[in-house]
Coordinates of C-alpha atoms in Angstrom, one line a residue:
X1 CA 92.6 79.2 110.4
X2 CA 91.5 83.0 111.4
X3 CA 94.8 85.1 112.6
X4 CA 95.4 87.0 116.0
X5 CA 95.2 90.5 114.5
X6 CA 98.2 91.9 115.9
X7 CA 98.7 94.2 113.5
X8 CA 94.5 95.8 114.1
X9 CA 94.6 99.6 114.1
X10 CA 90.5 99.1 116.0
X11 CA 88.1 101.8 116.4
X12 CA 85.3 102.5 118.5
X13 CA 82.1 100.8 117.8
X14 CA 80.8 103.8 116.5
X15 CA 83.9 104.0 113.8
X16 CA 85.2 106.8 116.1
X17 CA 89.5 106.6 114.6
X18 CA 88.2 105.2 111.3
X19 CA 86.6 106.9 108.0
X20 CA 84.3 106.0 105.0
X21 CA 86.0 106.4 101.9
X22 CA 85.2 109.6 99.7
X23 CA 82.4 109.6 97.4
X24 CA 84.9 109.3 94.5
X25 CA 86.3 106.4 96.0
X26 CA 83.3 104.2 96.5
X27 CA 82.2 104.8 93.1
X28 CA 85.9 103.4 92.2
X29 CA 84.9 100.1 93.7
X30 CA 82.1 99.7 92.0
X31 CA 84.2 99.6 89.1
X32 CA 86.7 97.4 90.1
X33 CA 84.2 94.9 91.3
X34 CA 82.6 94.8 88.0
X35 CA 86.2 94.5 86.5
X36 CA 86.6 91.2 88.8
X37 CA 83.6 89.7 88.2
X38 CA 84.6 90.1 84.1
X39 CA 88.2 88.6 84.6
X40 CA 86.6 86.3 86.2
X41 CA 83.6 85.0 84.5
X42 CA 84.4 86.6 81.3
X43 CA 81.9 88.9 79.0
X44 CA 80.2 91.7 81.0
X45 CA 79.3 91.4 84.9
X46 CA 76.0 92.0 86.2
X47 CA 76.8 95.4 87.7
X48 CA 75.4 97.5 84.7
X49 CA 79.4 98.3 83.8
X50 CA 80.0 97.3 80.3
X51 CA 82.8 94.8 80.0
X52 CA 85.5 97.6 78.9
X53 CA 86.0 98.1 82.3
X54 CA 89.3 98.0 83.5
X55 CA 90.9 94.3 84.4
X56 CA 92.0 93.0 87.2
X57 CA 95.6 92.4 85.7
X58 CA 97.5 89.0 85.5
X59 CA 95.7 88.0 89.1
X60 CA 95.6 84.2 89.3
X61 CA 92.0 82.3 89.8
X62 CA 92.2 81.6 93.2
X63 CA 93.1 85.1 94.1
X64 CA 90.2 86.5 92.2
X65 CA 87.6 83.9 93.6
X66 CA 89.0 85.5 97.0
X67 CA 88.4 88.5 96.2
X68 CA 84.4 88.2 94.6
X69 CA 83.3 87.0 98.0
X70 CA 80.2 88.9 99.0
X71 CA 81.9 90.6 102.1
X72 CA 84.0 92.3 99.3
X73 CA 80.8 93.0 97.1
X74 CA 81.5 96.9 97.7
X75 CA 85.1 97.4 98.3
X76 CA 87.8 98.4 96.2
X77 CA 91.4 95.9 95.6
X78 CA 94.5 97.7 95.5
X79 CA 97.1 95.6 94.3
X80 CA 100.5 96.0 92.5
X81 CA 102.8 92.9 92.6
X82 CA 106.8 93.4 90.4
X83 CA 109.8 91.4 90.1
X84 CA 112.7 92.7 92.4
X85 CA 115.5 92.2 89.9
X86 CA 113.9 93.5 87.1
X87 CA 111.2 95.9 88.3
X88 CA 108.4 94.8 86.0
X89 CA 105.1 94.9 87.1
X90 CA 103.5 91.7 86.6
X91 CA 100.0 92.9 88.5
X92 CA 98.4 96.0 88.6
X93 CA 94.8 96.2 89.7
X94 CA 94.3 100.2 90.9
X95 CA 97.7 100.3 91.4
X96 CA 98.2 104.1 91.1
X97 CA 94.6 104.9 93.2
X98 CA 95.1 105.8 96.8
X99 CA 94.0 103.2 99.7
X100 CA 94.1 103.7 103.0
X101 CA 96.9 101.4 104.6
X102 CA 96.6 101.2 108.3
X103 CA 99.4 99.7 109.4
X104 CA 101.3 99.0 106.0
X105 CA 102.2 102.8 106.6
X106 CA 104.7 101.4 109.3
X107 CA 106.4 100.3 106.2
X108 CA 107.2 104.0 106.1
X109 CA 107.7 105.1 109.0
X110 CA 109.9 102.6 110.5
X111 CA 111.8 102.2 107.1
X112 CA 112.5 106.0 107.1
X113 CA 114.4 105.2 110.7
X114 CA 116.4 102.5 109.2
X115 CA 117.5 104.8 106.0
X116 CA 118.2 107.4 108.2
X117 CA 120.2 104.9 111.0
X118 CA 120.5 101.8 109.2
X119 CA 120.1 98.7 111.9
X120 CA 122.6 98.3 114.1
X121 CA 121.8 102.6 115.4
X122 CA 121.1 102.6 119.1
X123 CA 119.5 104.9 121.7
X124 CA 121.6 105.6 124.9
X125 CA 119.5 106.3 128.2
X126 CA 121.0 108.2 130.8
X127 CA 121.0 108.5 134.5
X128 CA 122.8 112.0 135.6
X129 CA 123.6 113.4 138.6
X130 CA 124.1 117.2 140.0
X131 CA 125.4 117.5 143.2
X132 CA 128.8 115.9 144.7
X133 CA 128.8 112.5 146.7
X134 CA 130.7 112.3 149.7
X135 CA 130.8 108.9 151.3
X136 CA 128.0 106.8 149.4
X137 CA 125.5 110.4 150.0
X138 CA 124.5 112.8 146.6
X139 CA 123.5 115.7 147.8
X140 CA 121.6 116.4 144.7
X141 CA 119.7 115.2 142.3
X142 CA 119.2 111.9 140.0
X143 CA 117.8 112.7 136.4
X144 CA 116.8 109.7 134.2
X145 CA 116.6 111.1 130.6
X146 CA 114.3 109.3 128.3
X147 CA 116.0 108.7 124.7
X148 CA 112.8 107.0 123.2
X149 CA 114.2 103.3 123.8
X150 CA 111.2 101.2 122.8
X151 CA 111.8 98.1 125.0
X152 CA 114.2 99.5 128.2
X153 CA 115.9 95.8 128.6
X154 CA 112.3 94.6 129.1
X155 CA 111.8 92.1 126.2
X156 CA 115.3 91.7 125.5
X157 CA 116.3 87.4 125.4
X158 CA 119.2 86.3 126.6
X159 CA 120.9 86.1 123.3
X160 CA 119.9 89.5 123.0
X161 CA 117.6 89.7 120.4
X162 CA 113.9 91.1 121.0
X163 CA 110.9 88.6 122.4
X164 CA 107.6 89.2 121.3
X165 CA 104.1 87.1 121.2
X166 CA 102.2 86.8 118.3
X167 CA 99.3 88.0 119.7
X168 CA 101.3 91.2 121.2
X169 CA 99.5 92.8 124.5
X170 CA 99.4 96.3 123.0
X171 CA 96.1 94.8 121.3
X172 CA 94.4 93.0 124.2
X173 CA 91.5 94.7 125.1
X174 CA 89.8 95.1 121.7
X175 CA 90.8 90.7 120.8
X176 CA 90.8 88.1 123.6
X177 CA 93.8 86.0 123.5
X178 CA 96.9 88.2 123.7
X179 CA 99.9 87.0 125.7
X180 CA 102.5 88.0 127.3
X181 CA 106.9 87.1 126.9
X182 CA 108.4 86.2 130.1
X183 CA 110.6 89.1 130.6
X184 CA 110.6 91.6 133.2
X185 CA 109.6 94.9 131.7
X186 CA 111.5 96.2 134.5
X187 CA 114.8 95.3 134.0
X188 CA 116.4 98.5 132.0
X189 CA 115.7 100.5 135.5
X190 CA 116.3 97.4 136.9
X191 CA 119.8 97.6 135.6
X192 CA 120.5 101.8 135.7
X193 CA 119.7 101.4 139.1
X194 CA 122.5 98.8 140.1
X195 CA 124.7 100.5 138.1
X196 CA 123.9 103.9 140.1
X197 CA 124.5 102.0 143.3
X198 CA 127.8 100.6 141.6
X199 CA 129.3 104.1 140.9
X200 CA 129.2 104.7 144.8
X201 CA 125.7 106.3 145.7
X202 CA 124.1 104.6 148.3
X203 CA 121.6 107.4 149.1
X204 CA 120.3 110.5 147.4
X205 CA 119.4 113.7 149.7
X206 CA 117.5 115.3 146.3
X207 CA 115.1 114.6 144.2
X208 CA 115.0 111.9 141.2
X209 CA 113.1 113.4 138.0
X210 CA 113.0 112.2 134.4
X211 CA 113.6 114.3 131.7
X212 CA 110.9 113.5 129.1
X213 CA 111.4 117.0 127.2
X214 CA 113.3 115.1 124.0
X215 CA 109.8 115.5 122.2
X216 CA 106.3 116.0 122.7
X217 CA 103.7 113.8 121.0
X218 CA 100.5 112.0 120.9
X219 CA 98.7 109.4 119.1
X220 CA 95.0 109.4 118.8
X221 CA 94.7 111.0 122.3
X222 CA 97.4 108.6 123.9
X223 CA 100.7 110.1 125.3
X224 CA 103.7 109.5 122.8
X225 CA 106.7 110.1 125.0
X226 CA 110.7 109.3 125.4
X227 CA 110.3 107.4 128.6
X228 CA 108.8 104.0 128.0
X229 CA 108.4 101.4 130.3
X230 CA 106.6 98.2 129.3
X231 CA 105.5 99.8 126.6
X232 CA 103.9 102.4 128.9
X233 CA 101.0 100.5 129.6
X234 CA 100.0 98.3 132.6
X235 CA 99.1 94.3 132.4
X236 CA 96.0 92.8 133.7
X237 CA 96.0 88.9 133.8
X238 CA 92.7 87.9 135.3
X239 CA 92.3 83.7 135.7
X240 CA 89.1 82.2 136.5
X241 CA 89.1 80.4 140.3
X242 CA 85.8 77.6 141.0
X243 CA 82.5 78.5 140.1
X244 CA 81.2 81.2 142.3
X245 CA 84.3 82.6 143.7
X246 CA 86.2 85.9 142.2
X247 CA 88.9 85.6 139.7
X248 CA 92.3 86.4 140.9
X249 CA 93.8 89.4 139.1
X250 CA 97.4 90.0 138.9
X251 CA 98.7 93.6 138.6
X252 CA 102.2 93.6 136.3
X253 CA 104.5 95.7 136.6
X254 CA 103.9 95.9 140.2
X255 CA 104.5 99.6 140.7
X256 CA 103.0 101.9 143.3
X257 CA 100.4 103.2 143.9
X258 CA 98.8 101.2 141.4
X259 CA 96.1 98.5 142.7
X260 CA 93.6 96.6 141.3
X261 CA 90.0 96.5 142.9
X262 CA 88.5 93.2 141.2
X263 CA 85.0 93.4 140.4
X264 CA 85.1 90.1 138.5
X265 CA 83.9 86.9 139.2
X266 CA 83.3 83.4 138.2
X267 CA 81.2 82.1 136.3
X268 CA 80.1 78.2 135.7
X269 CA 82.3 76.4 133.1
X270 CA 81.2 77.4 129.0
X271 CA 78.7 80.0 130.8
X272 CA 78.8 83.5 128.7
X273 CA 81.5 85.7 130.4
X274 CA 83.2 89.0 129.7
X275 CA 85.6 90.7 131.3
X276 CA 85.2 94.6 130.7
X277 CA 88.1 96.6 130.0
X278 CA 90.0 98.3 132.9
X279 CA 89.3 101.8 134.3
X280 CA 90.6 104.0 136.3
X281 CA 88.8 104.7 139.8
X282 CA 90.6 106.6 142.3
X283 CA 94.3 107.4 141.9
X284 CA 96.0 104.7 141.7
X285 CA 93.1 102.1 141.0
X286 CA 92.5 100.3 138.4
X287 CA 88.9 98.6 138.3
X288 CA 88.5 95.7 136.5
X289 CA 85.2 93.8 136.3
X290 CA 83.1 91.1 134.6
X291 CA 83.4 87.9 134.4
X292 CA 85.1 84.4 133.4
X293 CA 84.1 81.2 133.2
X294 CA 85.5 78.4 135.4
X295 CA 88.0 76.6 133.9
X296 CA 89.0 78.6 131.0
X297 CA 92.5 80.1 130.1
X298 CA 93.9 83.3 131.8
X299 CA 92.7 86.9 130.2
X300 CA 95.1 89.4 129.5
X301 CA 93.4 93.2 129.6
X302 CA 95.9 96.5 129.7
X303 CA 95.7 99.7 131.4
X304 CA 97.0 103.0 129.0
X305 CA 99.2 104.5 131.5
X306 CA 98.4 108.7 131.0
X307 CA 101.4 109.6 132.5
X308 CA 104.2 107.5 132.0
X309 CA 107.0 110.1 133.4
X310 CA 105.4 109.9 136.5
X311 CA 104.9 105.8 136.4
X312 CA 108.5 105.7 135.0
X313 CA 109.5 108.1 137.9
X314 CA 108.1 105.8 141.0
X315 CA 109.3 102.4 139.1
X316 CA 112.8 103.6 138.8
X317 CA 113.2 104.9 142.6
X318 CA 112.0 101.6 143.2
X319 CA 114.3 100.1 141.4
X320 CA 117.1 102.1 143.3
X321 CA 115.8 100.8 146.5
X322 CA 116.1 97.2 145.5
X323 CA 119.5 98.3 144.3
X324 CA 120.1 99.2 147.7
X325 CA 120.1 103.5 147.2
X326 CA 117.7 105.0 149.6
X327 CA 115.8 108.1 148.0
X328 CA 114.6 111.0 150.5
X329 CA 111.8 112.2 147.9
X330 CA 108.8 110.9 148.3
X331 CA 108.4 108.6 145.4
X332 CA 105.1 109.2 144.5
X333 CA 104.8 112.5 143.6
X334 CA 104.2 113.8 140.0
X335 CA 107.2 113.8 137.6
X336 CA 107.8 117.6 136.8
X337 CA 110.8 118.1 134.6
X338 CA 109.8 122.1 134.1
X339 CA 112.2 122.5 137.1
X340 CA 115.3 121.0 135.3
X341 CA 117.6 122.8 133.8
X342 CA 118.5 123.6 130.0
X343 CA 118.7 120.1 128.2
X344 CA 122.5 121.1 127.3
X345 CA 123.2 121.8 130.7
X346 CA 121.7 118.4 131.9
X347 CA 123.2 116.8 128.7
X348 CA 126.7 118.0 130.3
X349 CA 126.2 116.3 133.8
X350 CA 127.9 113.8 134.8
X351 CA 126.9 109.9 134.1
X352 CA 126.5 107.4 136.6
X353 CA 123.9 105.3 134.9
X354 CA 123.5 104.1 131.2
X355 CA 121.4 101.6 129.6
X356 CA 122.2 100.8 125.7
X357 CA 119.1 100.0 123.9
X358 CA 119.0 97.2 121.7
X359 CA 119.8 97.9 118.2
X360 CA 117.0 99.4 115.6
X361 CA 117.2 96.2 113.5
X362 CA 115.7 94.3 117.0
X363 CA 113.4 97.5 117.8
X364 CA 112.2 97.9 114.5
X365 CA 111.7 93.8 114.5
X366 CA 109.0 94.4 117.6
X367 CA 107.1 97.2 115.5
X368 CA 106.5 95.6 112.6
X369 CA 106.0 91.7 114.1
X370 CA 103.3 92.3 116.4
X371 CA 102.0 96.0 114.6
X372 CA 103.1 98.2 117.4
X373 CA 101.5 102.0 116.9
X374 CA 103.0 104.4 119.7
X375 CA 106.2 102.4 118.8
X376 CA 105.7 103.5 115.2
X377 CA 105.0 107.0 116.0
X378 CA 108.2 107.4 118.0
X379 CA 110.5 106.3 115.7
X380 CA 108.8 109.7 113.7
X381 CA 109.5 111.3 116.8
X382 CA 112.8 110.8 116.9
X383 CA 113.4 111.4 113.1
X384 CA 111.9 115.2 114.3
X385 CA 114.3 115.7 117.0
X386 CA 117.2 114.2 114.8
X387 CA 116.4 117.7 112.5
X388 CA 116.3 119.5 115.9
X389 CA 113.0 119.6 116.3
X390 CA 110.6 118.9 119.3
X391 CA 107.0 118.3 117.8
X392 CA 106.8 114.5 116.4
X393 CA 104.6 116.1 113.3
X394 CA 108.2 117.4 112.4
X395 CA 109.2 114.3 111.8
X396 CA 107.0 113.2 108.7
X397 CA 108.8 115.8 106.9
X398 CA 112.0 114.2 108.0
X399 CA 110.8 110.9 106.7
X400 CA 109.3 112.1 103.2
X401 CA 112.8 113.8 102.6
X402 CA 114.7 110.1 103.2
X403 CA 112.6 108.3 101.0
X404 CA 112.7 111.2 98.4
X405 CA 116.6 110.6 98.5
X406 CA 116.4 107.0 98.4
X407 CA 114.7 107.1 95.4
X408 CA 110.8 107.3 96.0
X409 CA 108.2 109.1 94.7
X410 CA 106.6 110.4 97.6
X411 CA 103.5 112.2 95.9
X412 CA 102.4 108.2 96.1
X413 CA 101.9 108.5 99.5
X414 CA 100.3 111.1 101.7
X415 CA 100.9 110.2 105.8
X416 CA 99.4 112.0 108.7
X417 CA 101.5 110.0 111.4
X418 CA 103.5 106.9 111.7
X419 CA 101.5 104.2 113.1
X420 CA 98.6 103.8 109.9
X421 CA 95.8 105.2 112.1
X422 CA 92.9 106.3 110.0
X423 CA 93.8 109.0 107.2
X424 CA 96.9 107.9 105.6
X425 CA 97.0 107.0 102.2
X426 CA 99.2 105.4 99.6
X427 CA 98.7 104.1 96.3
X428 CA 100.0 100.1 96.2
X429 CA 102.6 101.3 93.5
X430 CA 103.9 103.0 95.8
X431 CA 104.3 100.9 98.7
X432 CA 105.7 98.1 95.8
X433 CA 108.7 100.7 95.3
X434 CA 109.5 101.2 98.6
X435 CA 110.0 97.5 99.0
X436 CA 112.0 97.2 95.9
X437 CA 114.3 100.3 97.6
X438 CA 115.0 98.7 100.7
X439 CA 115.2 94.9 99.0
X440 CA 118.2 96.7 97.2
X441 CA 120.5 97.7 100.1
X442 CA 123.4 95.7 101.9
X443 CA 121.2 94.8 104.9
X444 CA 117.9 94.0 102.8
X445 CA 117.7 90.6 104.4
X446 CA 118.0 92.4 107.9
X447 CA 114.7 94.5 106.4
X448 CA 112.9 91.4 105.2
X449 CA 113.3 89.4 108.5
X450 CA 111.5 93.0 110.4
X451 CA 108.2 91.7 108.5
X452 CA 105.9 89.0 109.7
X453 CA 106.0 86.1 108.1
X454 CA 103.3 84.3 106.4
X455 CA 101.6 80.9 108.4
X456 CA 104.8 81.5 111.1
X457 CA 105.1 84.1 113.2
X458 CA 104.0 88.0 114.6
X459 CA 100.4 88.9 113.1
X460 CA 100.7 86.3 109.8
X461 CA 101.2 83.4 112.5
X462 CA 98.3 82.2 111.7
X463 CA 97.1 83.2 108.4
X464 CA 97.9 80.3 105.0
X465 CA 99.5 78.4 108.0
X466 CA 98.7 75.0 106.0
X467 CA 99.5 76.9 102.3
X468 CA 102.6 76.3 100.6
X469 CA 103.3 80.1 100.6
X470 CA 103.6 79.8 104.5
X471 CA 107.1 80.6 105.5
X472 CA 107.3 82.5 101.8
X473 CA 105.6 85.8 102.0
X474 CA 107.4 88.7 104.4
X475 CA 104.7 91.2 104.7
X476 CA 103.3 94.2 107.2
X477 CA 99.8 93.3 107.8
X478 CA 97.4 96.4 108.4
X479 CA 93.7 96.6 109.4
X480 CA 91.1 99.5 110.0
X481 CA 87.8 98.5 111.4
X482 CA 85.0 100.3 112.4
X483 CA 81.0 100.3 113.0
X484 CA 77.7 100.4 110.8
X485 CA 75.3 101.4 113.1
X486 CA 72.5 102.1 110.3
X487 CA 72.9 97.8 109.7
X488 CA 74.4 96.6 112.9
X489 CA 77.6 95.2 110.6
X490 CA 81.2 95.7 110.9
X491 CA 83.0 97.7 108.8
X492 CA 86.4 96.7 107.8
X493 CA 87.7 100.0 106.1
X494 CA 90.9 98.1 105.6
X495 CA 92.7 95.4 105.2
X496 CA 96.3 95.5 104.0
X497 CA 99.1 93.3 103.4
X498 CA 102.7 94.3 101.9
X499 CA 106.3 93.1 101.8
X500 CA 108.4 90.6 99.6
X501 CA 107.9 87.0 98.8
X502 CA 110.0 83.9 97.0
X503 CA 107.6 82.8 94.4
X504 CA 106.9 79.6 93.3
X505 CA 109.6 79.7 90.2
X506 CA 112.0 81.0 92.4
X507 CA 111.6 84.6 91.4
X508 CA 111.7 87.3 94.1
X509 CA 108.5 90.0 94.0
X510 CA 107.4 93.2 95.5
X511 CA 103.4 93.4 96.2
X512 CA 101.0 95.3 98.3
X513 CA 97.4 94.0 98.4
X514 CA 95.1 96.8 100.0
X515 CA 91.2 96.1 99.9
X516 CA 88.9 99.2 101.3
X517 CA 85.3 99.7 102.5
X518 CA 84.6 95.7 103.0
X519 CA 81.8 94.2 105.5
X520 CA 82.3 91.5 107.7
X521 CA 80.2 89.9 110.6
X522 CA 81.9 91.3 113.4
X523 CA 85.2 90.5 114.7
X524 CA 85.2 87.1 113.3
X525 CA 85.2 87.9 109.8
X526 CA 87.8 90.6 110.8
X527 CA 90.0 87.3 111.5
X528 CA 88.7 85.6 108.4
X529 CA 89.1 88.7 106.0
X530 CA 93.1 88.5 107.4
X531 CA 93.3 85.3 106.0
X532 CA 91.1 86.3 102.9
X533 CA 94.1 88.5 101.9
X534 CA 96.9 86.2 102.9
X535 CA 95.0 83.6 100.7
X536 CA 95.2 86.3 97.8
X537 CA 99.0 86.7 98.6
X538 CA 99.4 82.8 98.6
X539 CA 97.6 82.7 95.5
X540 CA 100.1 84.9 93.7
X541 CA 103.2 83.5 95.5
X542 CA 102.1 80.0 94.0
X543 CA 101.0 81.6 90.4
X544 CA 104.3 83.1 89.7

């Protein structure tokens, strides 16, 4: 059964976010496929490489029937699989060869956070105030500070762990089928808000502004910022009505000015339909059309909010009116935090309003389950402004210097952000060692419960789900796709997989699987080649 690829780093069409391997690269696959088709077959491979080309190591036969499938005919395996007690290396196909990751790199980059914080570090967001209040009235100013809390109370359960879907709704415009958890994404202002009513304000004669200057950053042209509300991006659930009449379209959160003009209708039952993604139109509009068909289930589509200050600004004095604080700024105007004073003098205001995030062991759970990029990349953030810096590329450094002190070699891996977007690269050695690091601390089984886990939930919930290695394999899932517009295929630059598993015999192992410059039949053998590599991970948590 094909997976929801949660964990899909997509790019354009056109392979705009992705890259062809180097020249040196491809000619490495060539090589290692010849090198399969020996181990396999035995004697020399039809490939014109003589049989002294390298093997594919102690790989069992199911794996390497996997992995000679024609969509693989081209690419180059990665794989490097060693016992956690001992540290031997019981596979090593191109090992110590750099592959690019995608996602696996959040491996890295969330895993620096937890050396540097270990799990149960939170983030503290603020509300201050300036100004003195005199029977129930401020007369000054609100300031909501963003801290870089990934979830703000909005996908927190009520035993107060973190709720996510398999199928996340970061990743549903490129996939149908996302979902989303039943939480209010607004309940973290929700909350600051009552609590700003509770501390005696019942109006506010200034303004209300939110301090995003903690850092500055971006991800593939998308704002990475310390105020994050539902993720920063807006919900579009469109469900079909009868045959000939417009879908209804629901707008969530429902924050001003924000509207939806629906352009889509309805189609006749198992008609074609599509439902483009939305757009902006005039401020505050969002146009979304297409079309369904009757009678199928309800689409999720998103909206990128491009600035979230603003949208975080207008959500939260709406959330002090509910609270029952009346606001004499006018809510909708743009979020400028250049007028606020020095961050140590708003720093030394007083509180009225705080809202604990959950703990990084819960956040960090949400990033790696469901493959969560800007998430990823503010975690590197943070690690910046945690060495006093402002700009998030700070924070790589940060991260090479933790795993260099945990014990890692770090020439194994060379990152460009946090989140696996095209042009990182690791060797699988590498990403085998860091495993084996963080499988040897105190709260290792806090680490290995992060990862998705094979056949049962976050972007492995459906891959092997009938294997006997379901359940066994803990593993960050990574993909890279982009286009082939000379042949009219799909590229799959990448498809990764890396974490821990409980073998067969009871041993405990280490393995990354990386496989680089496949090609698939458009997104459905993107699903299939996910469960091509969990099978190859199955394969080798049953063989050993």
């Amino acid at each position: 059964m094909a997976p929801h690829p949660s964990s899909t780093s997509v790019a354009s069409p056109a392979g705009t976010g992705a890259r062809p391997l180097p020249r040196a690269a491809a000619g490495l696959a060539l090589v290692v496929s010849a090198a399969l088709m020996t181990s396999c077959f035995g004697g020399t491979a039809d490939t014109g490489v003589q049989s002294g080309a390298p093997a594919t190591g102690d790989l069992p036969d199911a794996a390497v029937q996997v992995m000679a499938k024609p969509e693989y005919a081209n690419a180059a395996w990665h794989i490097a699989v060693s016992d956690l007690e001992t540290g031997t290396a019981l596979v090593d196909l191109a090992g110590d060869v750099m592959a690019e990751p995608a996602s696996f790199t959040k491996s890295y980059s969330v895993g620096a956070a937890w050396l540097r914080w270990g799990p149960d570090h939170t983030v503290t967001t603020p509300v201050k105030r300036t100004g003195e209040v005199t029977g129930g009235v401020l007369d000054g100013d609100l300031v909501l500070v963003g801290k870089g809390d990934l979830t703000m109370g909005g996908r927190t359960k009520a035993d107060g762990t973190v709720d996510f879907a398999n199928f996340d709704h970061n990743d549903a415009n490129p996939v149908p089928g996302a979902t989303l958890t039943p939480e209010d994404p607004l309940t973290g202002l929700n909350d600051l808000a009552a609590q700003v009513r509770a501390s005696g304000i019942t109006s506010v004669t200034g303004g209300v502004t939110v301090d995003d200057r903690l850092f500055q950053g971006q991800l593939a042209g998308e704002p990475i910022t310390p105020i994050i509300v539902n993720q920063n991006i807006l919900d579009v659930l469109i469900t079909p009505g009868e045959a000939g009449a417009p879908a209804t379209v629901e707008l969530t959160p429902a924050v001003a000015p924000w509207e939806i003009v629906n352009q889509v209708t309805t189609v006749a039952a198992g008609a074609d339909a599509k439902v483009e993604d939305p757009v902006a139109a005039a401020p505050g509009q969002i146009v979304v059309s297409g079309s369904v068909a009757a009678g199928s289930a309800p689409q999720l589509k998103t909206f990128l909010l491009k600035d979230p200050s603003t949208f975080a600004r207008t959500a939260f004095i709406e959330a002090l009116g509910r609270a029952g604080v009346s606001v004499a700024a006018d809510p909708l105007a743009v979020n400028d935090s250049s007028t606020l004073p020095e961050t140590a003098a708003v720093d030394a205001l007083p509180d009225v309003a705080r809202l604990v995030s959950l703990p990084l062991s819960e956040e960090a759970t949400y990033v790696m389950k469901i493959s969560y990029n800007r998430g990823a990349q503010t975690l590197i953030c943070l690690l910046a402004v945690d060495s006093g810096k402002k700009d998030c590329e700070d924070g790589l450094g940060v991260a090479g210097r933790l795993w260099a002190d945990a014990g890692l070699d770090t020439d194994g891996a060379s990152l460009v952000d946090g989140s696996g977007l095209a042009g990182n690269y690791i060797t699988a050695a590498n990403g085998v060692e860091l495993q084996r690091i963080m499988a040897a601390r105190p709260d290792a089984d806090q680490w290995k419960s992060t990862m998705p886990v094979l056949g049962v939930d976050g972007s492995l919930e459906s891959v092997q789900k009938d294997s006997p290695a379901a359940g066994k394999v803990f593993a960050k899932t990574g993909t890279l796709v982009g286009g082939d517009l000379m042949n009219g295929r799909t590229r799959l630059n990448t498809k990764a997989l890396g974490g821990v598993m409980e073998a067969k015999s009871g041993r405990r192992l280490a393995f990354v699987i990386i496989v680089n410059q496949g090609f698939v039949d458009g997104i459905q053998g993107v699903l299939a080649a996910n469960d091509d590599v969990g099978a190859v991970a199955a394969a080798i948590q049953q063989a050993y």
